Amino acid sequence: MKIHPQNQFWLEKTVEPEMMDYIKSQIKLAEVDYRNQLVGHITSSLKLPDKELKLTNYIEHASREINYLEDTQFKMNDIWVNFQKKHEFNPVHTHTCKLSFVIWVEVPYTYEDECNSVAAQGVAQAPCAGCFEFQYTTTLGMIDRFTYPPTESTLLIFPAQLPHLVYPFYTSDGIRVSISGNLN
């Protein structure tokens, strides 16, 4: 008999164009500096208003697909938008709530370009420049990682205590825009 213990998990889904349009409309309204609440080495992170609570309802509904805890009625705690420039990053960190999420809104580079950048040349593992990464311990006690090249309109919902980080990008002078938040 083979035993397959459950390991860390996360939900990945594509956000519909109408919701992405709403998110972009709320980004234009964001004004309150939120960096003092975050660990990122990013020059601009703002609290996202979500005036009509459409994003809150969307994320809370999507979070019900996760059988993480007995209580599957998660409530939005906070939402912010990150405007990440070339060379900026988020170090390995966790959050203090139950679930966290990220949605990539604008990605000004391709993973292929990042793989071909000077910073990625000659590395022993697959390049991770410009990527989002989960880190976790396997059932054998080894540290493992799952690396996402960010794709616009992709939503990830994950346990807030799952260590994650955002690598810097090198091949674009554009801004990577992402929405993040927490649920309790």
PDB file of C-alpha atoms in Angstrom:
ATOM      1  CA  MET A   1       0.000   0.000   0.000  1.00  0.00           C
ATOM      2  CA  LYS A   2       1.383   3.398  -0.966  1.00  0.00           C
ATOM      3  CA  ILE A   3       0.764   6.310   1.344  1.00  0.00           C
ATOM      4  CA  HIS A   4       0.634   9.796  -0.138  1.00  0.00           C
ATOM      5  CA  PRO A   5       0.677  12.325   2.722  1.00  0.00           C
ATOM      6  CA  GLN A   6      -0.730  15.724   1.908  1.00  0.00           C
ATOM      7  CA  ASN A   7       1.956  18.382   1.586  1.00  0.00           C
ATOM      8  CA  GLN A   8       1.616  22.164   1.401  1.00  0.00           C
ATOM      9  CA  PHE A   9      -0.972  23.390  -1.054  1.00  0.00           C
ATOM     10  CA  TRP A  10      -2.139  26.441  -2.913  1.00  0.00           C
ATOM     11  CA  LEU A  11      -4.859  27.344  -5.374  1.00  0.00           C
ATOM     12  CA  GLU A  12      -4.030  28.695  -8.821  1.00  0.00           C
ATOM     13  CA  LYS A  13      -6.662  30.181 -11.105  1.00  0.00           C
ATOM     14  CA  THR A  14      -7.031  32.669 -13.935  1.00  0.00           C
ATOM     15  CA  VAL A  15      -8.878  35.866 -13.076  1.00  0.00           C
ATOM     16  CA  GLU A  16     -11.590  36.800 -15.565  1.00  0.00           C
ATOM     17  CA  PRO A  17     -11.136  39.965 -17.695  1.00  0.00           C
ATOM     18  CA  GLU A  18     -14.032  41.801 -15.997  1.00  0.00           C
ATOM     19  CA  MET A  19     -12.430  41.349 -12.574  1.00  0.00           C
ATOM     20  CA  MET A  20      -9.047  42.432 -13.941  1.00  0.00           C
ATOM     21  CA  ASP A  21     -10.693  45.610 -15.284  1.00  0.00           C
ATOM     22  CA  TYR A  22     -12.173  46.274 -11.829  1.00  0.00           C
ATOM     23  CA  ILE A  23      -8.781  45.684 -10.156  1.00  0.00           C
ATOM     24  CA  LYS A  24      -7.121  48.137 -12.558  1.00  0.00           C
ATOM     25  CA  SER A  25      -9.804  50.732 -11.783  1.00  0.00           C
ATOM     26  CA  GLN A  26      -9.089  50.366  -8.047  1.00  0.00           C
ATOM     27  CA  ILE A  27      -5.326  50.648  -8.569  1.00  0.00           C
ATOM     28  CA  LYS A  28      -5.930  54.122 -10.032  1.00  0.00           C
ATOM     29  CA  LEU A  29      -7.631  55.090  -6.727  1.00  0.00           C
ATOM     30  CA  ALA A  30      -4.862  53.765  -4.438  1.00  0.00           C
ATOM     31  CA  GLU A  31      -3.140  56.553  -2.462  1.00  0.00           C
ATOM     32  CA  VAL A  32      -2.250  55.373   1.058  1.00  0.00           C
ATOM     33  CA  ASP A  33       1.379  54.221   1.495  1.00  0.00           C
ATOM     34  CA  TYR A  34       1.379  50.646   2.839  1.00  0.00           C
ATOM     35  CA  ARG A  35       5.127  49.925   2.929  1.00  0.00           C
ATOM     36  CA  ASN A  36       5.325  50.199   6.735  1.00  0.00           C
ATOM     37  CA  GLN A  37       3.157  47.034   6.903  1.00  0.00           C
ATOM     38  CA  LEU A  38       5.314  45.009   4.491  1.00  0.00           C
ATOM     39  CA  VAL A  39       8.809  43.480   4.258  1.00  0.00           C
ATOM     40  CA  GLY A  40       9.418  44.155   0.580  1.00  0.00           C
ATOM     41  CA  HIS A  41      12.329  46.165  -0.720  1.00  0.00           C
ATOM     42  CA  ILE A  42       9.912  47.954  -3.035  1.00  0.00           C
ATOM     43  CA  THR A  43       9.638  51.730  -3.328  1.00  0.00           C
ATOM     44  CA  SER A  44       5.854  51.804  -3.848  1.00  0.00           C
ATOM     45  CA  SER A  45       3.184  49.684  -2.139  1.00  0.00           C
ATOM     46  CA  LEU A  46      -0.246  51.214  -1.587  1.00  0.00           C
ATOM     47  CA  LYS A  47      -3.396  50.096   0.213  1.00  0.00           C
ATOM     48  CA  LEU A  48      -5.974  49.048  -2.399  1.00  0.00           C
ATOM     49  CA  PRO A  49      -9.403  50.635  -1.773  1.00  0.00           C
ATOM     50  CA  ASP A  50     -11.785  47.959  -3.290  1.00  0.00           C
ATOM     51  CA  LYS A  51     -14.625  50.501  -3.079  1.00  0.00           C
ATOM     52  CA  GLU A  52     -17.333  48.105  -4.297  1.00  0.00           C
ATOM     53  CA  LEU A  53     -15.903  45.051  -2.438  1.00  0.00           C
ATOM     54  CA  LYS A  54     -15.876  43.121  -5.722  1.00  0.00           C
ATOM     55  CA  LEU A  55     -12.323  41.895  -5.214  1.00  0.00           C
ATOM     56  CA  THR A  56     -12.989  41.023  -1.578  1.00  0.00           C
ATOM     57  CA  ASN A  57     -16.036  38.947  -2.546  1.00  0.00           C
ATOM     58  CA  TYR A  58     -14.133  37.317  -5.420  1.00  0.00           C
ATOM     59  CA  ILE A  59     -11.191  36.254  -3.227  1.00  0.00           C
ATOM     60  CA  GLU A  60     -13.391  35.136  -0.330  1.00  0.00           C
ATOM     61  CA  HIS A  61     -15.441  32.996  -2.731  1.00  0.00           C
ATOM     62  CA  ALA A  62     -12.326  31.510  -4.396  1.00  0.00           C
ATOM     63  CA  SER A  63     -10.835  30.677  -0.974  1.00  0.00           C
ATOM     64  CA  ARG A  64     -13.726  28.270  -0.320  1.00  0.00           C
ATOM     65  CA  GLU A  65     -12.113  25.893  -2.825  1.00  0.00           C
ATOM     66  CA  ILE A  66      -9.344  25.252  -0.291  1.00  0.00           C
ATOM     67  CA  ASN A  67      -9.819  22.626   2.408  1.00  0.00           C
ATOM     68  CA  TYR A  68      -7.177  24.192   4.618  1.00  0.00           C
ATOM     69  CA  LEU A  69      -8.984  24.482   7.931  1.00  0.00           C
ATOM     70  CA  GLU A  70     -12.330  23.246   9.243  1.00  0.00           C
ATOM     71  CA  ASP A  71     -13.691  26.780   8.823  1.00  0.00           C
ATOM     72  CA  THR A  72     -13.808  27.604   5.126  1.00  0.00           C
ATOM     73  CA  GLN A  73     -15.481  31.000   5.560  1.00  0.00           C
ATOM     74  CA  PHE A  74     -12.433  33.222   5.224  1.00  0.00           C
ATOM     75  CA  LYS A  75     -12.802  37.011   5.521  1.00  0.00           C
ATOM     76  CA  MET A  76     -10.618  39.617   3.822  1.00  0.00           C
ATOM     77  CA  ASN A  77      -8.241  41.363   6.186  1.00  0.00           C
ATOM     78  CA  ASP A  78      -6.244  43.692   3.915  1.00  0.00           C
ATOM     79  CA  ILE A  79      -5.355  44.271   0.257  1.00  0.00           C
ATOM     80  CA  TRP A  80      -2.474  46.231  -1.253  1.00  0.00           C
ATOM     81  CA  VAL A  81      -0.868  46.864  -4.618  1.00  0.00           C
ATOM     82  CA  ASN A  82       2.889  46.556  -5.248  1.00  0.00           C
ATOM     83  CA  PHE A  83       4.634  48.548  -7.964  1.00  0.00           C
ATOM     84  CA  GLN A  84       7.911  46.652  -8.291  1.00  0.00           C
ATOM     85  CA  LYS A  85      10.769  48.226 -10.246  1.00  0.00           C
ATOM     86  CA  LYS A  86      13.821  46.594 -11.780  1.00  0.00           C
ATOM     87  CA  HIS A  87      16.132  45.124  -9.068  1.00  0.00           C
ATOM     88  CA  GLU A  88      13.504  45.430  -6.281  1.00  0.00           C
ATOM     89  CA  PHE A  89      12.420  42.282  -4.394  1.00  0.00           C
ATOM     90  CA  ASN A  90      10.512  40.737  -1.503  1.00  0.00           C
ATOM     91  CA  PRO A  91      12.707  38.594   0.784  1.00  0.00           C
ATOM     92  CA  VAL A  92      11.499  35.248   2.154  1.00  0.00           C
ATOM     93  CA  HIS A  93       8.594  35.922   4.500  1.00  0.00           C
ATOM     94  CA  THR A  94       5.282  34.642   5.846  1.00  0.00           C
ATOM     95  CA  HIS A  95       2.088  36.372   6.936  1.00  0.00           C
ATOM     96  CA  THR A  96       0.257  36.177  10.273  1.00  0.00           C
ATOM     97  CA  CYS A  97      -3.269  35.474   9.014  1.00  0.00           C
ATOM     98  CA  LYS A  98      -4.797  32.206   7.699  1.00  0.00           C
ATOM     99  CA  LEU A  99      -4.544  32.681   3.921  1.00  0.00           C
ATOM    100  CA  SER A 100      -2.722  35.071   1.599  1.00  0.00           C
ATOM    101  CA  PHE A 101      -3.036  35.744  -2.111  1.00  0.00           C
ATOM    102  CA  VAL A 102      -1.330  37.387  -5.065  1.00  0.00           C
ATOM    103  CA  ILE A 103      -2.646  38.456  -8.477  1.00  0.00           C
ATOM    104  CA  TRP A 104      -0.256  39.593 -11.187  1.00  0.00           C
ATOM    105  CA  VAL A 105      -1.734  42.592 -12.998  1.00  0.00           C
ATOM    106  CA  GLU A 106       1.139  43.754 -15.225  1.00  0.00           C
ATOM    107  CA  VAL A 107       4.382  41.907 -15.957  1.00  0.00           C
ATOM    108  CA  PRO A 108       6.744  44.007 -18.135  1.00  0.00           C
ATOM    109  CA  TYR A 109       9.145  41.179 -19.074  1.00  0.00           C
ATOM    110  CA  THR A 110       9.097  37.553 -20.167  1.00  0.00           C
ATOM    111  CA  TYR A 111      10.529  34.639 -18.250  1.00  0.00           C
ATOM    112  CA  GLU A 112      12.536  33.734 -21.338  1.00  0.00           C
ATOM    113  CA  ASP A 113      14.200  37.173 -21.334  1.00  0.00           C
ATOM    114  CA  GLU A 114      14.995  36.828 -17.635  1.00  0.00           C
ATOM    115  CA  CYS A 115      16.513  33.373 -18.249  1.00  0.00           C
ATOM    116  CA  ASN A 116      18.784  34.929 -20.859  1.00  0.00           C
ATOM    117  CA  SER A 117      19.817  37.898 -18.715  1.00  0.00           C
ATOM    118  CA  VAL A 118      23.395  38.318 -17.543  1.00  0.00           C
ATOM    119  CA  ALA A 119      22.277  37.605 -13.953  1.00  0.00           C
ATOM    120  CA  ALA A 120      20.901  34.182 -14.960  1.00  0.00           C
ATOM    121  CA  GLN A 121      23.827  33.022 -17.094  1.00  0.00           C
ATOM    122  CA  GLY A 122      25.657  29.945 -15.848  1.00  0.00           C
ATOM    123  CA  VAL A 123      23.460  29.206 -12.809  1.00  0.00           C
ATOM    124  CA  ALA A 124      23.279  25.583 -11.631  1.00  0.00           C
ATOM    125  CA  GLN A 125      19.469  25.472 -11.253  1.00  0.00           C
ATOM    126  CA  ALA A 126      16.678  26.826 -13.409  1.00  0.00           C
ATOM    127  CA  PRO A 127      16.857  30.632 -13.327  1.00  0.00           C
ATOM    128  CA  CYS A 128      14.437  32.329 -10.962  1.00  0.00           C
ATOM    129  CA  ALA A 129      14.943  36.002 -11.891  1.00  0.00           C
ATOM    130  CA  GLY A 130      11.606  37.775 -12.003  1.00  0.00           C
ATOM    131  CA  CYS A 131       9.774  34.853 -10.356  1.00  0.00           C
ATOM    132  CA  PHE A 132       7.558  34.295  -7.317  1.00  0.00           C
ATOM    133  CA  GLU A 133       8.542  31.294  -5.197  1.00  0.00           C
ATOM    134  CA  PHE A 134       7.097  29.094  -2.447  1.00  0.00           C
ATOM    135  CA  GLN A 135       9.518  27.304  -0.112  1.00  0.00           C
ATOM    136  CA  TYR A 136       8.455  24.323   1.973  1.00  0.00           C
ATOM    137  CA  THR A 137       9.713  21.250   3.778  1.00  0.00           C
ATOM    138  CA  THR A 138       9.035  17.868   2.177  1.00  0.00           C
ATOM    139  CA  THR A 139       7.941  14.810   4.137  1.00  0.00           C
ATOM    140  CA  LEU A 140      11.615  13.772   4.171  1.00  0.00           C
ATOM    141  CA  GLY A 141      12.605  17.031   5.836  1.00  0.00           C
ATOM    142  CA  MET A 142      14.244  18.541   2.764  1.00  0.00           C
ATOM    143  CA  ILE A 143      13.701  22.169   1.804  1.00  0.00           C
ATOM    144  CA  ASP A 144      12.033  22.339  -1.593  1.00  0.00           C
ATOM    145  CA  ARG A 145      10.696  25.162  -3.720  1.00  0.00           C
ATOM    146  CA  PHE A 146       8.086  25.791  -6.344  1.00  0.00           C
ATOM    147  CA  THR A 147       8.851  28.723  -8.631  1.00  0.00           C
ATOM    148  CA  TYR A 148       6.231  30.656 -10.629  1.00  0.00           C
ATOM    149  CA  PRO A 149       7.179  32.882 -13.522  1.00  0.00           C
ATOM    150  CA  PRO A 150       4.432  35.495 -13.000  1.00  0.00           C
ATOM    151  CA  THR A 151       1.678  35.550 -15.587  1.00  0.00           C
ATOM    152  CA  GLU A 152      -0.792  38.403 -15.875  1.00  0.00           C
ATOM    153  CA  SER A 153      -4.274  37.584 -14.518  1.00  0.00           C
ATOM    154  CA  THR A 154      -3.039  34.625 -12.433  1.00  0.00           C
ATOM    155  CA  LEU A 155      -4.311  34.325  -8.861  1.00  0.00           C
ATOM    156  CA  LEU A 156      -2.586  32.241  -6.193  1.00  0.00           C
ATOM    157  CA  ILE A 157      -4.207  31.662  -2.784  1.00  0.00           C
ATOM    158  CA  PHE A 158      -2.000  29.937  -0.223  1.00  0.00           C
ATOM    159  CA  PRO A 159      -1.535  29.325   3.516  1.00  0.00           C
ATOM    160  CA  ALA A 160      -0.202  32.543   5.032  1.00  0.00           C
ATOM    161  CA  GLN A 161       2.530  30.637   6.887  1.00  0.00           C
ATOM    162  CA  LEU A 162       3.913  29.164   3.654  1.00  0.00           C
ATOM    163  CA  PRO A 163       7.265  30.921   3.126  1.00  0.00           C
ATOM    164  CA  HIS A 164       7.386  32.808  -0.147  1.00  0.00           C
ATOM    165  CA  LEU A 165       9.506  35.426  -1.893  1.00  0.00           C
ATOM    166  CA  VAL A 166       9.689  37.554  -5.021  1.00  0.00           C
ATOM    167  CA  TYR A 167      12.914  37.679  -7.006  1.00  0.00           C
ATOM    168  CA  PRO A 168      14.091  40.863  -8.747  1.00  0.00           C
ATOM    169  CA  PHE A 169      13.842  41.196 -12.505  1.00  0.00           C
ATOM    170  CA  TYR A 170      16.579  42.630 -14.721  1.00  0.00           C
ATOM    171  CA  THR A 171      15.483  42.928 -18.360  1.00  0.00           C
ATOM    172  CA  SER A 172      12.843  45.675 -18.248  1.00  0.00           C
ATOM    173  CA  ASP A 173      12.584  49.233 -17.012  1.00  0.00           C
ATOM    174  CA  GLY A 174       8.811  48.746 -16.687  1.00  0.00           C
ATOM    175  CA  ILE A 175       6.879  48.250 -13.450  1.00  0.00           C
ATOM    176  CA  ARG A 176       5.566  44.861 -12.323  1.00  0.00           C
ATOM    177  CA  VAL A 177       2.162  45.438 -10.724  1.00  0.00           C
ATOM    178  CA  SER A 178       0.692  42.865  -8.366  1.00  0.00           C
ATOM    179  CA  ILE A 179      -2.148  42.785  -5.873  1.00  0.00           C
ATOM    180  CA  SER A 180      -1.648  40.953  -2.586  1.00  0.00           C
ATOM    181  CA  GLY A 181      -3.699  40.488   0.549  1.00  0.00           C
ATOM    182  CA  ASN A 182      -4.608  38.413   3.570  1.00  0.00           C
ATOM    183  CA  LEU A 183      -7.679  36.568   4.818  1.00  0.00           C
ATOM    184  CA  ASN A 184      -8.587  35.488   8.361  1.00  0.00           C
TER     185      ASN A 184
END
